[in-house]
Tab-separated table of C-alpha atoms and ligand atoms in Angstrom:
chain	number	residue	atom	x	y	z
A	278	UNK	CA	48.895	10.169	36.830
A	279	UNK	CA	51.971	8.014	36.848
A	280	UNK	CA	52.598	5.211	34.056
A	281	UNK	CA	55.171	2.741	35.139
A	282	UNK	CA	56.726	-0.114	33.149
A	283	UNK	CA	56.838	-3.416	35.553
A	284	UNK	CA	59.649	-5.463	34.577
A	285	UNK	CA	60.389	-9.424	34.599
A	286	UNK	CA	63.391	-11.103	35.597
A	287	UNK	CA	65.169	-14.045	34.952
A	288	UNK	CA	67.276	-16.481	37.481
A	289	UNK	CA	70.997	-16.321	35.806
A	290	UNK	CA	71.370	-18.718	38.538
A	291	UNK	CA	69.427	-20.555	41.062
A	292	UNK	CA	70.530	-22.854	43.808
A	293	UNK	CA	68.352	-24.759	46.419
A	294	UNK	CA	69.767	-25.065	49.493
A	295	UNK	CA	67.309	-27.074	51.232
A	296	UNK	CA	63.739	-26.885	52.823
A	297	UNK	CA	62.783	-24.955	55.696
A	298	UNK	CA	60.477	-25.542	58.703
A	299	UNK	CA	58.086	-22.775	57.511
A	300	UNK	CA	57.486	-25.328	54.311
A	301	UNK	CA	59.440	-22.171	52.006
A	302	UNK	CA	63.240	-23.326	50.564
A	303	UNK	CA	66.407	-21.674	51.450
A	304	UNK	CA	67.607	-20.881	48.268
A	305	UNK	CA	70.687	-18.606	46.208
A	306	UNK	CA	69.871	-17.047	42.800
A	307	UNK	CA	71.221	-14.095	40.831
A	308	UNK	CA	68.229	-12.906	39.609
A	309	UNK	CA	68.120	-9.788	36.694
A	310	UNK	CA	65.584	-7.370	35.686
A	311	UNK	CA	64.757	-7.665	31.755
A	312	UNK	CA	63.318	-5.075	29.459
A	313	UNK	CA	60.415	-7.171	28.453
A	314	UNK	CA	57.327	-5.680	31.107
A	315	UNK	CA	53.764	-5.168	32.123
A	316	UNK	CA	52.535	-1.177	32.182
A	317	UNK	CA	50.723	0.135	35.176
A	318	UNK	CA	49.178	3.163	35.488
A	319	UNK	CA	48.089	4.827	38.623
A	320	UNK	CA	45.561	7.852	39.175
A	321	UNK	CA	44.416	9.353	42.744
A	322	UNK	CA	40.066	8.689	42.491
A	323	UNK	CA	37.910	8.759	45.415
A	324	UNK	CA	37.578	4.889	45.351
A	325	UNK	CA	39.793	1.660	44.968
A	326	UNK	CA	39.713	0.402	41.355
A	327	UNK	CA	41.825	-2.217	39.784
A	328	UNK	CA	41.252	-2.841	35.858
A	329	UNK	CA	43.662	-5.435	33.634
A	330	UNK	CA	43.573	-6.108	29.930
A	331	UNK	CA	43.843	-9.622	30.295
A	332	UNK	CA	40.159	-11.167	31.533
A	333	UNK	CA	41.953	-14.209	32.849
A	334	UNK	CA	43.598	-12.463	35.728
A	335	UNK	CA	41.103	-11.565	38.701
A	336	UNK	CA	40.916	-8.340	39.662
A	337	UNK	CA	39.434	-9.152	42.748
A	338	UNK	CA	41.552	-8.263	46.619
A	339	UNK	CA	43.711	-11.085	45.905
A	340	UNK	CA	45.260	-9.891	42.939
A	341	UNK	CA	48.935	-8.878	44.289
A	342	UNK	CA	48.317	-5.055	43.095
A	343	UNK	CA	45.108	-4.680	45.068
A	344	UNK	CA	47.203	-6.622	47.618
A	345	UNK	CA	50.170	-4.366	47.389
A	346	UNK	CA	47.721	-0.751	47.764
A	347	UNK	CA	46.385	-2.230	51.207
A	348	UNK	CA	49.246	-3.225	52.235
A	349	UNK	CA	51.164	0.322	51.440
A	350	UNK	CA	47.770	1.699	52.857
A	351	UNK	CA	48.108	-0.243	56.028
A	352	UNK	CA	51.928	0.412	56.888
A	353	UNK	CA	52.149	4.002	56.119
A	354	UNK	CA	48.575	4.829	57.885
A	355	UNK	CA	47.295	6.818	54.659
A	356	UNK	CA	43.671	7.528	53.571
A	357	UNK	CA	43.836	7.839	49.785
A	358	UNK	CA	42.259	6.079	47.158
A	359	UNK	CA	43.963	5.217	43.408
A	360	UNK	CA	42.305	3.490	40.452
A	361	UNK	CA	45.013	1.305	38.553
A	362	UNK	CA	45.115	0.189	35.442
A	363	UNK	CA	47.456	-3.244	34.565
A	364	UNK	CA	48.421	-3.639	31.025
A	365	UNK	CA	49.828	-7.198	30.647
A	366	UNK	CA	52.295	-8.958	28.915
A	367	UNK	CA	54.851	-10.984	30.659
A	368	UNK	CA	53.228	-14.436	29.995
A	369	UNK	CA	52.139	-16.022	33.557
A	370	UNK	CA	53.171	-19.156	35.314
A	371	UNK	CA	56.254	-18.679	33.446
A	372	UNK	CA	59.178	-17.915	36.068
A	373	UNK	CA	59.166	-14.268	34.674
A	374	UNK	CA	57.904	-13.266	38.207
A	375	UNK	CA	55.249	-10.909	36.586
A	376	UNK	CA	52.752	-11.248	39.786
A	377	UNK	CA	55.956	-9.999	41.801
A	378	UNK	CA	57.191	-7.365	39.705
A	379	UNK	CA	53.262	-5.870	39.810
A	380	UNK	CA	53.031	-5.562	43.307
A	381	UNK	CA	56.980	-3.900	43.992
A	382	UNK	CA	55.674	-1.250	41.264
A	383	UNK	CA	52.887	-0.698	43.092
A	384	UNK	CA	54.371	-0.103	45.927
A	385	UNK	CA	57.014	2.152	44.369
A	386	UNK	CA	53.934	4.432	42.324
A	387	UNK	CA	52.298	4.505	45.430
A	388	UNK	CA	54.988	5.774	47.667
A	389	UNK	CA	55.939	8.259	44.573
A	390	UNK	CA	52.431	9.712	44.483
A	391	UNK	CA	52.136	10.316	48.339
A	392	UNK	CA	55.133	11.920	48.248
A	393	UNK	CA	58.007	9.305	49.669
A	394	UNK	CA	57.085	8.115	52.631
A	395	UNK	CA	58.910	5.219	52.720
A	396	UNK	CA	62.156	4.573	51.584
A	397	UNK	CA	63.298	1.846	49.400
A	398	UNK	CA	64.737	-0.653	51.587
A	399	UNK	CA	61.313	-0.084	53.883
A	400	UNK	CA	59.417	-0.996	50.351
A	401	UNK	CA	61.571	-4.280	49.937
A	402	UNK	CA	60.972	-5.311	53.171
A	403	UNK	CA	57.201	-4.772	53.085
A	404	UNK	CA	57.244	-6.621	49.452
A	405	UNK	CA	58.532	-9.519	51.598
A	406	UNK	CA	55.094	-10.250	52.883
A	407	UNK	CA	53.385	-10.417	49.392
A	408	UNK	CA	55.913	-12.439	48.228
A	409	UNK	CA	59.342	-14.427	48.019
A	410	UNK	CA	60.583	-12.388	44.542
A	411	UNK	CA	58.713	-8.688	45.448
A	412	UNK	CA	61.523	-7.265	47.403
A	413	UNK	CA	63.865	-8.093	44.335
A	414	UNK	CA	61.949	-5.748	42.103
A	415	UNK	CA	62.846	-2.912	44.480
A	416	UNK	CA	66.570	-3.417	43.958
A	417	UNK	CA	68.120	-2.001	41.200
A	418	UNK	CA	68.348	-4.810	38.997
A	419	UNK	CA	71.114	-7.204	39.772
A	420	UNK	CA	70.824	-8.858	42.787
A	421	UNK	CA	72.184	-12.119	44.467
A	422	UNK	CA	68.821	-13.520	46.512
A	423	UNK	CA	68.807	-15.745	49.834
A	424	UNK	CA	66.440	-17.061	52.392
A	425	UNK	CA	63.053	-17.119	50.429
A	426	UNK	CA	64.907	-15.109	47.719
A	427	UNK	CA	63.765	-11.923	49.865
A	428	UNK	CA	67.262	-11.311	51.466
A	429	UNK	CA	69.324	-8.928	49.146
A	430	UNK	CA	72.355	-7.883	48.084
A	431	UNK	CA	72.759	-5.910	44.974
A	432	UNK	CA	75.350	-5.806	42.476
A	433	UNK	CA	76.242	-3.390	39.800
A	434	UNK	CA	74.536	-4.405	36.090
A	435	UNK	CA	76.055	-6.885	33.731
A	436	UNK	CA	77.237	-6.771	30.554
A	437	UNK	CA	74.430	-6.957	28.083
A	438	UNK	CA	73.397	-10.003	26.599
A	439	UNK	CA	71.568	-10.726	23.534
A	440	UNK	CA	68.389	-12.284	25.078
A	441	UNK	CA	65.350	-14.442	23.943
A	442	UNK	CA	62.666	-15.500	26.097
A	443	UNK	CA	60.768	-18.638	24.869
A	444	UNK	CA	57.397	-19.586	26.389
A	445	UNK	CA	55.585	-22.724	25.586
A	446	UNK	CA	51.884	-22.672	25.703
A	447	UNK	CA	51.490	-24.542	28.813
A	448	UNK	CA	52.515	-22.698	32.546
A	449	UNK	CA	53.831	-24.277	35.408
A	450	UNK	CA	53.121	-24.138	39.027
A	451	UNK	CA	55.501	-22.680	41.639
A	452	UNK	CA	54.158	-25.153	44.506
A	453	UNK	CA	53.855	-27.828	42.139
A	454	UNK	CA	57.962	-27.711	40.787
A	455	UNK	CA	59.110	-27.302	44.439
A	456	UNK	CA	57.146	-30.516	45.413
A	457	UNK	CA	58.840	-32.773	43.287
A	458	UNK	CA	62.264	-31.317	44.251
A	459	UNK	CA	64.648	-34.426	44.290
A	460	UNK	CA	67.670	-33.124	47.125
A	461	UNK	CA	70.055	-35.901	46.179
A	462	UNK	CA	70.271	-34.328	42.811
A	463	UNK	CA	70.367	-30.512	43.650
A	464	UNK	CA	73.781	-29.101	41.370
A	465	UNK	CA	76.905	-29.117	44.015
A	466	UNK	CA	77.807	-25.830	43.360
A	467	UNK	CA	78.669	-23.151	45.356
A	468	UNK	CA	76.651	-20.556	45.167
A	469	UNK	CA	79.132	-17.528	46.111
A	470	UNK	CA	81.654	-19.360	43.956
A	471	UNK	CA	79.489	-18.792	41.483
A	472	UNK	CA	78.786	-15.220	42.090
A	473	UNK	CA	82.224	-14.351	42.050
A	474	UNK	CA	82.846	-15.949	38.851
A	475	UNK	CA	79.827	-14.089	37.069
A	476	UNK	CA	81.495	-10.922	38.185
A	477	UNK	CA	84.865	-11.974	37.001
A	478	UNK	CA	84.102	-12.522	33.509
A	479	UNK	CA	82.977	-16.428	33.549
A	480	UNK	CA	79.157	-16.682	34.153
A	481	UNK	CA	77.705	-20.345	35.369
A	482	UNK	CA	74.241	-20.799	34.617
A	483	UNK	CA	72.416	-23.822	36.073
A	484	UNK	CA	68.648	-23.509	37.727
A	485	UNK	CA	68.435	-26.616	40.447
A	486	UNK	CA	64.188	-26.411	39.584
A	487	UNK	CA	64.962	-27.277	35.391
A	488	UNK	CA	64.802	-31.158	36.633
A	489	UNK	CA	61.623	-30.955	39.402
A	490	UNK	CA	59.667	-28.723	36.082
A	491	UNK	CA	60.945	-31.439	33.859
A	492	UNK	CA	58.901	-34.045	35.488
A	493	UNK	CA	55.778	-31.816	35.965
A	494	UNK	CA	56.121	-31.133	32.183
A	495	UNK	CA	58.441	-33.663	30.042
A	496	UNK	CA	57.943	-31.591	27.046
A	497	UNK	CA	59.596	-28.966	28.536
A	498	UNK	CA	62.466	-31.407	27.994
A	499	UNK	CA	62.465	-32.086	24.415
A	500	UNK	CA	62.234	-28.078	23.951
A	501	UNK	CA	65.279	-27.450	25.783
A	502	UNK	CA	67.194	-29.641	23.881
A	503	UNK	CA	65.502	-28.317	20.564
A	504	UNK	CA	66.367	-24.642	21.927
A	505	UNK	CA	69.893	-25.587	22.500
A	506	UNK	CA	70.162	-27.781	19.198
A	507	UNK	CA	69.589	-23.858	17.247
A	508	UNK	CA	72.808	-22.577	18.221
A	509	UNK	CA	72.148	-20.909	21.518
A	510	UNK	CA	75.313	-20.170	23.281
A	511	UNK	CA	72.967	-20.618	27.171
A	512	UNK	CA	69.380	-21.922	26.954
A	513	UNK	CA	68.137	-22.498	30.880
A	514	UNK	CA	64.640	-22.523	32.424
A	515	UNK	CA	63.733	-19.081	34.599
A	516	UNK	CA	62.896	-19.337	38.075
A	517	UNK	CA	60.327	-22.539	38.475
A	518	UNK	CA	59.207	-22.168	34.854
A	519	UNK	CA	57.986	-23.047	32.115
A	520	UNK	CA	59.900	-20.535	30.108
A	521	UNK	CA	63.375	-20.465	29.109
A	522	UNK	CA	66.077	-17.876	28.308
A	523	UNK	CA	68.119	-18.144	25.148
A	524	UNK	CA	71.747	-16.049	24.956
A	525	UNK	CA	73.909	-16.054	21.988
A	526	UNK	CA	72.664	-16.306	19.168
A	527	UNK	CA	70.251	-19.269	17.135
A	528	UNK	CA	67.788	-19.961	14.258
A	529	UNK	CA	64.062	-20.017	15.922
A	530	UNK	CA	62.679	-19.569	12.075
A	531	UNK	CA	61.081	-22.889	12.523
A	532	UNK	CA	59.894	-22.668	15.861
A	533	UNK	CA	56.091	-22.607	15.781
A	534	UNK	CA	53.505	-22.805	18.890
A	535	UNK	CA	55.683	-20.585	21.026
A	536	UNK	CA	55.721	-17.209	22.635
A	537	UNK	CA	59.140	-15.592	22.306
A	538	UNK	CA	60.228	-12.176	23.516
A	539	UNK	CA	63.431	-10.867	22.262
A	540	UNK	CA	64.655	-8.378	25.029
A	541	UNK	CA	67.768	-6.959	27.040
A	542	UNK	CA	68.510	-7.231	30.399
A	543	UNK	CA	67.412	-3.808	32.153
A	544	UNK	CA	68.499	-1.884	35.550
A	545	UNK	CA	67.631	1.272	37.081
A	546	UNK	CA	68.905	3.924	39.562
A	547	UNK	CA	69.018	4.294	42.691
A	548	UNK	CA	65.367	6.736	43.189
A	549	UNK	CA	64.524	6.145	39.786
A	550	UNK	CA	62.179	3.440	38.480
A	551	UNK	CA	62.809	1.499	35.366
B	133	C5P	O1	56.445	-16.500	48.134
B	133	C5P	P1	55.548	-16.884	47.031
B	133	C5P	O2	54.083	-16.729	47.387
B	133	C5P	O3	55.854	-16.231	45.719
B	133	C5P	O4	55.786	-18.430	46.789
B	133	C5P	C1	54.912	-19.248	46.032
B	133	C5P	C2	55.178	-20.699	46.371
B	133	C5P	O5	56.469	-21.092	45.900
B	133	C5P	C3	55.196	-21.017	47.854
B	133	C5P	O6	53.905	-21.312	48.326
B	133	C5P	C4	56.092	-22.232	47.912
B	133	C5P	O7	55.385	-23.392	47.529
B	133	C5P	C5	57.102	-21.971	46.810
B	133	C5P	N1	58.358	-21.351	47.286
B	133	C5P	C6	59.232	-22.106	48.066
B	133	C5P	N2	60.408	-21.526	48.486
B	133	C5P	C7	60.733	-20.264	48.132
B	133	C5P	C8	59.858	-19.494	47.348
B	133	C5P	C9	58.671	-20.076	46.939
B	133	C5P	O8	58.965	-23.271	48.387
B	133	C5P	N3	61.895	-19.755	48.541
């Protein structure tokens, strides 16, 4: 048996550089791995069986697990048969790329347990076709993300950070932010400019899909502003939302009617997992 933790990230920054003919967006984010995670555990049966905690996600073939175990099944040609348990708790619809982060530890366990068949970069570039954010999870933590955000290039870990992440009670969908993407007001920055000056010491943070969610969910708004109005040193939106990361440090005594997750940003070595 093998009982991995499955890791969310956040954007630190994310830039859209414009649509593409395949209906996908080019974009540029420095995405991070963070400590708060999902479990899965995986055990060789003589049938497929996928079981989850949480009743509200399907465990049908569509579920990105099942999804990842045919498609490891498919490219490396092998017969076996695993029953896999998902313990959740990254929130969904949330940016935290849990869905993503499942399936790249999937594919990880499974290559582990059938004794390394692939190697890693093989695993990213299979994770590609489950997903734009799958082949991230197979880096080692800190990584600067173009094309769909499948295109990698990693970067040693960051200085640690003391991290919230806020979650409202309503979730946001991915398709749903992109479509209301307004290109005449996408942030002018450059996004290797800005990679540079993370690594030198002066982080940028800006997410070009904070004003698209905005409009899907105005609220989400008013609680950015609240979040920054506690003393926050950074509060921005992860990935296409609806939750928000919080660095520095700031009163949430009075916050009420929110999920928060005090965590740490987390990497992991090369042929380790997290
Ligand atoms: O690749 P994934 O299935 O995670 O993407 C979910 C949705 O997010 C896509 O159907 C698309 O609407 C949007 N998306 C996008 N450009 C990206 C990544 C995702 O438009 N680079």
């Amino acid at each position: 048996m093998l009982s991995l933790k499955s890791p969310a990230k956040i954007n630190l920054f994310l830039r859209v550089i414009g649509r593409r003919p395949d209906g996908y967006h080019e974009l540029a984010s420095l995405f991070q791995t963070i400590d708060l995670h999902d479990t899965i555990s995986f055990i060789e049966a003589d049938k497929d069986v996928l079981r989850c905690n949480d009743p509200s996600l399907a465990t049908t073939e569509a579920n990105l697990v099942a999804r990842a175990r045919q498609l490891f099944k498919q490219k490396t040609g092998i017969e076996r048969f695993f029953s896999i348990h998902l313990e959740k708790q990254i929130p969904m619809q949330a940016g935290l790329g849990g869905g993503s982060s499942n399936a790249a530890t999937t594919l990880w366990a499974l290559n582990q347990l059938c004794g390394r068949p692939a190697s890693e970069m093989e695993l990213a570039s299979w994770g590609s076709e489950l997903g734009s954010d799958v082949s991230f999870f197979l880096s080692t933590g800190t990584a600067y993300c173009t094309g769909r955000g499948e295109i990698l290039q990693s970067f040693p870990s960051l200085e640690q950070q003391n991290l919230l992440i806020v979650k409202p009670s309503q979730g946001l969908s991915t398709p749903q932010v992109y479509g209301k993407l307004d290109f005449s007001q996408l942030n002018p920055q450059d996004p290797k400019a800005a990679l540079a000056s993370f690594f030198l010491g002066n982080p940028l943070y800006f997410n070009d899909l904070e004003i698209p969610a905005f409009q899907v969910m105005p609220e989400l708004a008013t609680l950015k502003e609240k979040l920054v109005g506690l003393g926050f040193s950074t509060v921005l939106m992860s990935g296409s939302g609806s939750s928000f990361f919080c660095l520095g440090e700031g009163n949430v005594s009075d916050l009420s009617g929110l999920q928060m997750f005090p965590t740490c940003y987390i990497n992991r070595k090369p042929g380790h997992w997290y």
